[in-house]
CSV table of C-alpha atoms in Angstrom, one decimal:
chain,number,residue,atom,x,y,z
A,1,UNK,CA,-166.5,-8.7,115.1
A,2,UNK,CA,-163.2,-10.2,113.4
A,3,UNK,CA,-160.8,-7.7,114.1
A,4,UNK,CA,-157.8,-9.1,111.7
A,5,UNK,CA,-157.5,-8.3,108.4
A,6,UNK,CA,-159.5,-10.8,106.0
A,7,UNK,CA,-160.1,-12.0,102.9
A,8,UNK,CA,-163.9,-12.5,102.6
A,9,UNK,CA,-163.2,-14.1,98.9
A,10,UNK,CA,-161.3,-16.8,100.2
A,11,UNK,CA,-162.4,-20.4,99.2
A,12,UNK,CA,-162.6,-22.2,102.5
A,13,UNK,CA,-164.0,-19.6,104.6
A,14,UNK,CA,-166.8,-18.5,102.1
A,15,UNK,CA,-167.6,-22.2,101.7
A,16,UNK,CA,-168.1,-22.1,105.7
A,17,UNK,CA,-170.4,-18.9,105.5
A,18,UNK,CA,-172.6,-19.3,103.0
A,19,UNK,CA,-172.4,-23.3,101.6
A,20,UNK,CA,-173.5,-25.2,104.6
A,21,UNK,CA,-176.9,-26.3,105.9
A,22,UNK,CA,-176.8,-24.6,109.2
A,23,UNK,CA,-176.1,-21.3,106.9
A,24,UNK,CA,-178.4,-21.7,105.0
A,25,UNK,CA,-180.6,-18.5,106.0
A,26,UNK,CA,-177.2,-16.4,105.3
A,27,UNK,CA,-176.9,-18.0,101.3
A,28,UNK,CA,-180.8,-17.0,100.7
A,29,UNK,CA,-180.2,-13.9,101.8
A,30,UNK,CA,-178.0,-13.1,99.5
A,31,UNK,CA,-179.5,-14.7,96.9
A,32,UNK,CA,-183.2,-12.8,97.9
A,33,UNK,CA,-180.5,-9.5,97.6
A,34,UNK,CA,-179.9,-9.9,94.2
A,35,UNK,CA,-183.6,-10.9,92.9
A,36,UNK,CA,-184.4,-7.4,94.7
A,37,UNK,CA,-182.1,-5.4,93.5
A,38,UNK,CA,-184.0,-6.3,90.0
A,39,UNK,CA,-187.8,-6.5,91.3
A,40,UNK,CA,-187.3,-10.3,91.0
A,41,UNK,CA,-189.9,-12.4,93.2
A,42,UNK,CA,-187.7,-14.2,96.1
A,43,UNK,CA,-187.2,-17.2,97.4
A,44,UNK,CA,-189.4,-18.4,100.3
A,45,UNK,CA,-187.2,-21.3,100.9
A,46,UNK,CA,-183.9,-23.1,99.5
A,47,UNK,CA,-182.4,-26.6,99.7
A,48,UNK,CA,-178.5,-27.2,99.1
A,49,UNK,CA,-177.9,-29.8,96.3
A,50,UNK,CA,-175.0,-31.7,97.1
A,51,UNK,CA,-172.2,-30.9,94.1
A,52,UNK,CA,-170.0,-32.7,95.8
A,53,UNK,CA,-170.3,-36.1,94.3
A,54,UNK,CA,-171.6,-34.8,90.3
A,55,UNK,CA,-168.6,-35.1,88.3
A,56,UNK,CA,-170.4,-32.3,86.0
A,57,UNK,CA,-169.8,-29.7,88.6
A,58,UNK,CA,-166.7,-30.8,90.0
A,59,UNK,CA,-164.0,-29.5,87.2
A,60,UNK,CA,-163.5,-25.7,87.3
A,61,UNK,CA,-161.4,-25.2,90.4
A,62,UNK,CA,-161.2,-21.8,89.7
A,63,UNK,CA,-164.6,-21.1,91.4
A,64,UNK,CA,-164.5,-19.9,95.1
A,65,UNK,CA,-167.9,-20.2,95.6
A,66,UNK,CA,-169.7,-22.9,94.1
A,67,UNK,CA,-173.3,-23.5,95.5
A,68,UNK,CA,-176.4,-25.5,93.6
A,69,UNK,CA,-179.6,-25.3,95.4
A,70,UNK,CA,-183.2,-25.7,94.7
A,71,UNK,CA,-185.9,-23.5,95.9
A,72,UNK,CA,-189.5,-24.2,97.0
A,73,UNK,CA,-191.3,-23.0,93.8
A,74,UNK,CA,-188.3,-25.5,91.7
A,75,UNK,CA,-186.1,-22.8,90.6
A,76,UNK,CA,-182.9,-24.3,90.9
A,77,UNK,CA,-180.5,-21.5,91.3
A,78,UNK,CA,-176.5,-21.5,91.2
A,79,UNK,CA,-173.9,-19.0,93.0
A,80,UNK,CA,-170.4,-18.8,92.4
A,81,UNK,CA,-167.7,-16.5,93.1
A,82,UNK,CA,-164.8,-15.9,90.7
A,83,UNK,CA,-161.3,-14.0,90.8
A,84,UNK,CA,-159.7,-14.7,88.3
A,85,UNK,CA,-160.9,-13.9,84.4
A,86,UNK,CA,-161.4,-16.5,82.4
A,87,UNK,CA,-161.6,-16.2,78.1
A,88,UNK,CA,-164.6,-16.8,76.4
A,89,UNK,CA,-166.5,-15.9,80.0
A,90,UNK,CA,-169.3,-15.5,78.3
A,91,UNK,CA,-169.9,-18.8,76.8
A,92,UNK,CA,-168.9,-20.3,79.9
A,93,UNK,CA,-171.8,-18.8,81.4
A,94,UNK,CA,-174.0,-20.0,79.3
A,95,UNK,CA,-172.4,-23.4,79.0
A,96,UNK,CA,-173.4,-24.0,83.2
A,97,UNK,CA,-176.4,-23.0,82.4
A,98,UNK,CA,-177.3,-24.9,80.0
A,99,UNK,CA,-176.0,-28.2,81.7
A,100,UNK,CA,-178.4,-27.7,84.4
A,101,UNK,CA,-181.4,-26.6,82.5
A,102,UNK,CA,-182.3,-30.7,81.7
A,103,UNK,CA,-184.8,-33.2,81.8
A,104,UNK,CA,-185.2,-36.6,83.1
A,105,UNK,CA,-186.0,-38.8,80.8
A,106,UNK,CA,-190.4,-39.0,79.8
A,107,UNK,CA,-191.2,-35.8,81.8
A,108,UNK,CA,-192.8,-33.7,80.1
A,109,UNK,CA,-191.3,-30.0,79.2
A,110,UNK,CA,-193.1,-28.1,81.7
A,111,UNK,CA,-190.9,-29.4,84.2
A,112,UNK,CA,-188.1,-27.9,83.5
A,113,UNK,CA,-187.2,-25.1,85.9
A,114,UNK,CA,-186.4,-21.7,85.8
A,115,UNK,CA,-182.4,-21.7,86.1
A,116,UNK,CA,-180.4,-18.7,88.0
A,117,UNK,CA,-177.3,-18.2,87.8
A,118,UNK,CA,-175.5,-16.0,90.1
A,119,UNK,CA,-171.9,-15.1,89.6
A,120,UNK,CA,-170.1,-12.4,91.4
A,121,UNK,CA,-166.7,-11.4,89.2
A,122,UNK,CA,-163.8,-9.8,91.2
A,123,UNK,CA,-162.8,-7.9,88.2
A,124,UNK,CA,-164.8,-5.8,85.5
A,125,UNK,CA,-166.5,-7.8,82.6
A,126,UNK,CA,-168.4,-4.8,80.8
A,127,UNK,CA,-166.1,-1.9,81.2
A,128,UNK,CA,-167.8,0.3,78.7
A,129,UNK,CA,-171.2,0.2,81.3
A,130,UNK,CA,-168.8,2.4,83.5
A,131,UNK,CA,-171.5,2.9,86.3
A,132,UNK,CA,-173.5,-0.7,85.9
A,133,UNK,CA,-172.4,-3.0,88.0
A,134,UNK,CA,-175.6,-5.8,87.8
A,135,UNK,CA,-176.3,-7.0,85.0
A,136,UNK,CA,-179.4,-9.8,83.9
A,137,UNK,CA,-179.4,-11.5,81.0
A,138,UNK,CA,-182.3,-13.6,79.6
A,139,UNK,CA,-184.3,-14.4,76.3
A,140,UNK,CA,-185.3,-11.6,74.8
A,141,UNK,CA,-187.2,-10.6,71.7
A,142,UNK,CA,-184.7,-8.3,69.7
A,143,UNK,CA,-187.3,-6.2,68.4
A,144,UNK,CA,-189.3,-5.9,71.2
A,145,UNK,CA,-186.9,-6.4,74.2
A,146,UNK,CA,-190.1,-6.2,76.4
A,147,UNK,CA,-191.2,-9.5,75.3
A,148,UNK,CA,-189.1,-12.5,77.0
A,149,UNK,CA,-189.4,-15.9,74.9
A,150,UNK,CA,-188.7,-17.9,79.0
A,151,UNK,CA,-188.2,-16.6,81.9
A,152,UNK,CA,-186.3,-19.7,82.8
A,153,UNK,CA,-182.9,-18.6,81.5
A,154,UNK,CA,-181.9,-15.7,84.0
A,155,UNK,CA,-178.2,-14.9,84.2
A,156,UNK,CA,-176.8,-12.9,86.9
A,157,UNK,CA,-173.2,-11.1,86.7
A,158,UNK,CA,-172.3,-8.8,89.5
A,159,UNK,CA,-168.9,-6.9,89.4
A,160,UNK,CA,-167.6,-6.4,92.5
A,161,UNK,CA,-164.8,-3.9,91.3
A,162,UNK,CA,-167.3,-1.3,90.1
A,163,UNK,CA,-169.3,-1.3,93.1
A,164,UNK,CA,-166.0,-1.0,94.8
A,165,UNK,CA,-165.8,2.3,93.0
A,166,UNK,CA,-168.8,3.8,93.8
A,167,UNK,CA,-168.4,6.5,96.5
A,168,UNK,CA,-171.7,6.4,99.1
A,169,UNK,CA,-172.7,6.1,102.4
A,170,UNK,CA,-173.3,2.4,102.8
A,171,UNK,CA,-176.1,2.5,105.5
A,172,UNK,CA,-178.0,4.1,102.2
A,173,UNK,CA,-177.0,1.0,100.0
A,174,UNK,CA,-179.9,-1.5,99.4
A,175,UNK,CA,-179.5,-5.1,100.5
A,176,UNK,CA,-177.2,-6.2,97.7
A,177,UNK,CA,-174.7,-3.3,98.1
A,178,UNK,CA,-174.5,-4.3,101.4
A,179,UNK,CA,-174.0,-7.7,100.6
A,180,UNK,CA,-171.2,-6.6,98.0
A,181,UNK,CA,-169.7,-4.2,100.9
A,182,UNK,CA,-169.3,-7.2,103.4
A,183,UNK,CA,-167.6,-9.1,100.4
A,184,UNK,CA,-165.2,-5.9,99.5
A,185,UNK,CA,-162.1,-5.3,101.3
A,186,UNK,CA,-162.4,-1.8,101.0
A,187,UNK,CA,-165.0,-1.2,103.4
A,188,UNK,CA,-163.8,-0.2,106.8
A,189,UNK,CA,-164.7,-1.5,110.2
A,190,UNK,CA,-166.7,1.6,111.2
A,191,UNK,CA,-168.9,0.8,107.5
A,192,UNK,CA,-169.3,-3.1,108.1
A,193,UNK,CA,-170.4,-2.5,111.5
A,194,UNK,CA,-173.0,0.2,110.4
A,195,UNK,CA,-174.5,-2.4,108.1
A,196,UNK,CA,-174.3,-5.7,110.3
A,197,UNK,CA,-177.1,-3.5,112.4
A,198,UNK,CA,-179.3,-3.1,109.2
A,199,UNK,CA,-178.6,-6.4,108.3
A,200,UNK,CA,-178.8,-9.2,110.6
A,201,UNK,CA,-177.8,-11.8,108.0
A,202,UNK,CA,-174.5,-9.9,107.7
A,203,UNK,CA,-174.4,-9.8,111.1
A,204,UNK,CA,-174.6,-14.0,111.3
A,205,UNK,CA,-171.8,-14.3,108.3
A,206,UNK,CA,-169.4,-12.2,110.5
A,207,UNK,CA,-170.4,-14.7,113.6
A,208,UNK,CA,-169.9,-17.5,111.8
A,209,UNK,CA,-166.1,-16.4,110.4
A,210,UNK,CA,-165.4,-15.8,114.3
A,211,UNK,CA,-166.3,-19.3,114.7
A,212,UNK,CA,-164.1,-20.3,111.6
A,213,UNK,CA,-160.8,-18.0,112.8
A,214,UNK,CA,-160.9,-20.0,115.6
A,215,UNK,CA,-160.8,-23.5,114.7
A,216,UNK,CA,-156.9,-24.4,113.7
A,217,UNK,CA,-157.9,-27.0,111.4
A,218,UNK,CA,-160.2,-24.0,109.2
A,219,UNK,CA,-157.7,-21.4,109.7
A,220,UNK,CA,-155.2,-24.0,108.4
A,221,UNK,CA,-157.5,-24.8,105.3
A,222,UNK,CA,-157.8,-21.0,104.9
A,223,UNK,CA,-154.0,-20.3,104.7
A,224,UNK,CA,-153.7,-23.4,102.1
A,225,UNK,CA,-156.6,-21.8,99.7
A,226,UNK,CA,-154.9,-17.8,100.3
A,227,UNK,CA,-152.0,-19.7,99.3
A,228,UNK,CA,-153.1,-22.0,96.0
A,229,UNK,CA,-154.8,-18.4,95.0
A,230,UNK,CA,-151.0,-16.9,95.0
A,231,UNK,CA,-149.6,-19.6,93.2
A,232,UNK,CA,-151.9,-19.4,90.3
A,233,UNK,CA,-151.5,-15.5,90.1
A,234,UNK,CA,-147.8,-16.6,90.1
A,235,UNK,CA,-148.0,-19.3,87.1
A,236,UNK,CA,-150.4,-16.7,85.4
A,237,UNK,CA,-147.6,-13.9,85.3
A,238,UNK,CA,-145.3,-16.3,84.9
A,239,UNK,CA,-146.9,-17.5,81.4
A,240,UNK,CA,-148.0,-14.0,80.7
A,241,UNK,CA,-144.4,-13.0,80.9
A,242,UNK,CA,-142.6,-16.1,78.7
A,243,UNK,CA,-145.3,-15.2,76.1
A,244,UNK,CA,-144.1,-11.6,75.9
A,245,UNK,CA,-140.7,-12.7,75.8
A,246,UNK,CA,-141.4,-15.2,73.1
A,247,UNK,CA,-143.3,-12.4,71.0
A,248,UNK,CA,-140.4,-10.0,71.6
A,249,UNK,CA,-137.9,-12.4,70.4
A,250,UNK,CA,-140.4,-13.5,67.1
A,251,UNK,CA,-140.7,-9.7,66.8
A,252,UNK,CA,-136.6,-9.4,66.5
A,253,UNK,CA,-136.4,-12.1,63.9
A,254,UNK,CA,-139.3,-10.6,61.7
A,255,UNK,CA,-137.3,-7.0,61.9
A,256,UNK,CA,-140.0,-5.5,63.8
């Protein structure tokens, strides 16, 4: 088991975990997790899409985790990781959606597949829901929430922060906490090794970042992401800071 301190979030080395072929098992694992947590049917199998080369999907570079796969049944299903908060969040969510909820030209509508989206926020979206920390979000009759126009439109949003705050034993956790407690920071040796026992998925996504902390080339690529991640806090302070010196100054001139 990694013994150094590290950061599970990181873009290279959750790229190496969960978006490679050989990983494969480990990325529908989590992705089974989540559909569990909400009595969702799972996944027998899932394909990687290459993202790579689709301009479409190759914009936000916020994203540490950006995965497109397909599953047996045709769900196509998406999971990203972000840190950083974005404006309008919301509508971005349902903007990558949308863009991958198409069809090809003379098929008829019942191909189009049920779309997932998976996103797992390192900061609190829906502070009000204090305790909530999974939310799904689909097409729903206003009226009569318990009729759902499509069940092809199924938004996921975990926040990581409030499940960070929840005080439990984590050998009681269902799958997707313990997915969530291998991702947090804040859960100790002792915890992780409790729950790579339970969870022998976990188990192989701690094996494979032994493999990656020893390759110089990955560890190198790891540094570089820890250290684009700084910079952009940095620029983001940086901004938030001229534009509370601007409004002080503005505030001055008005008599404020």
């Amino acid at each position: 088991m990694t013994q150094q301190p590290i950061n599970r979030l990181n873009d290279a080395l959750m790229k190496y975990v969960f978006a490679r072929e050989d990983q494969k098992e480990v990325t529908l694992s989590l992705i089974n997790a989540v559909f569990a947590a909400q009595n969702l049917s799972l996944l027998e199998d899932f394909t990687f899409v290459d993202r790579e080369l689709d301009p479409e999907f190759n914009e936000d570079r916020e994203s540490r985790l950006d995965v497109l796969g397909r599953s047996r049944d045709g769900t196509s299903v998406n999971v990203e990781v972000q840190l950083k908060r974005f404006k309008w969040m919301e509508k971005r969510l349902l903007y990558y959606w949308a863009r991958r909820y198409v069809l090809k030209r003379g098929r008829p509508y019942g191909d189009l597949p049920r779309t997932v989206n998976i996103v797992i926020l390192n900061y609190e979206m829906f502070p009000a829901l204090s305790e909530e920390y999974h939310h799904v979000f689909s097409v729903l009759n206003r009226k009569h929430i318990e009729i759902c126009l499509s069940r092809d439109l199924e938004i996921h949003v975990i926040e990581l922060p409030k499940f960070e705050k929840l005080r439990v034993d984590v050998t009681q956790l269902d799958s997707l906490g313990k997915w969530l407690a291998y991702l947090s920071p804040k859960t100790s040796s002792d915890e992780l090794e409790a729950i790579t026992m339970q969870e022998p998925m976990i188990n192989r996504a701690i094996e494979a970042e032994n493999v990656f902390m020893q390759d110089p080339d990955l560890v190198t690529a790891y540094e570089m992401a820890e250290k684009a991640q700084r910079d952009r806090y940095a620029r983001d302070e940086y901004l938030l800071d001229q534009g509370r010196a601007e409004g002080w100054k503005d505030g001055r001139a008005e008599g404020w």
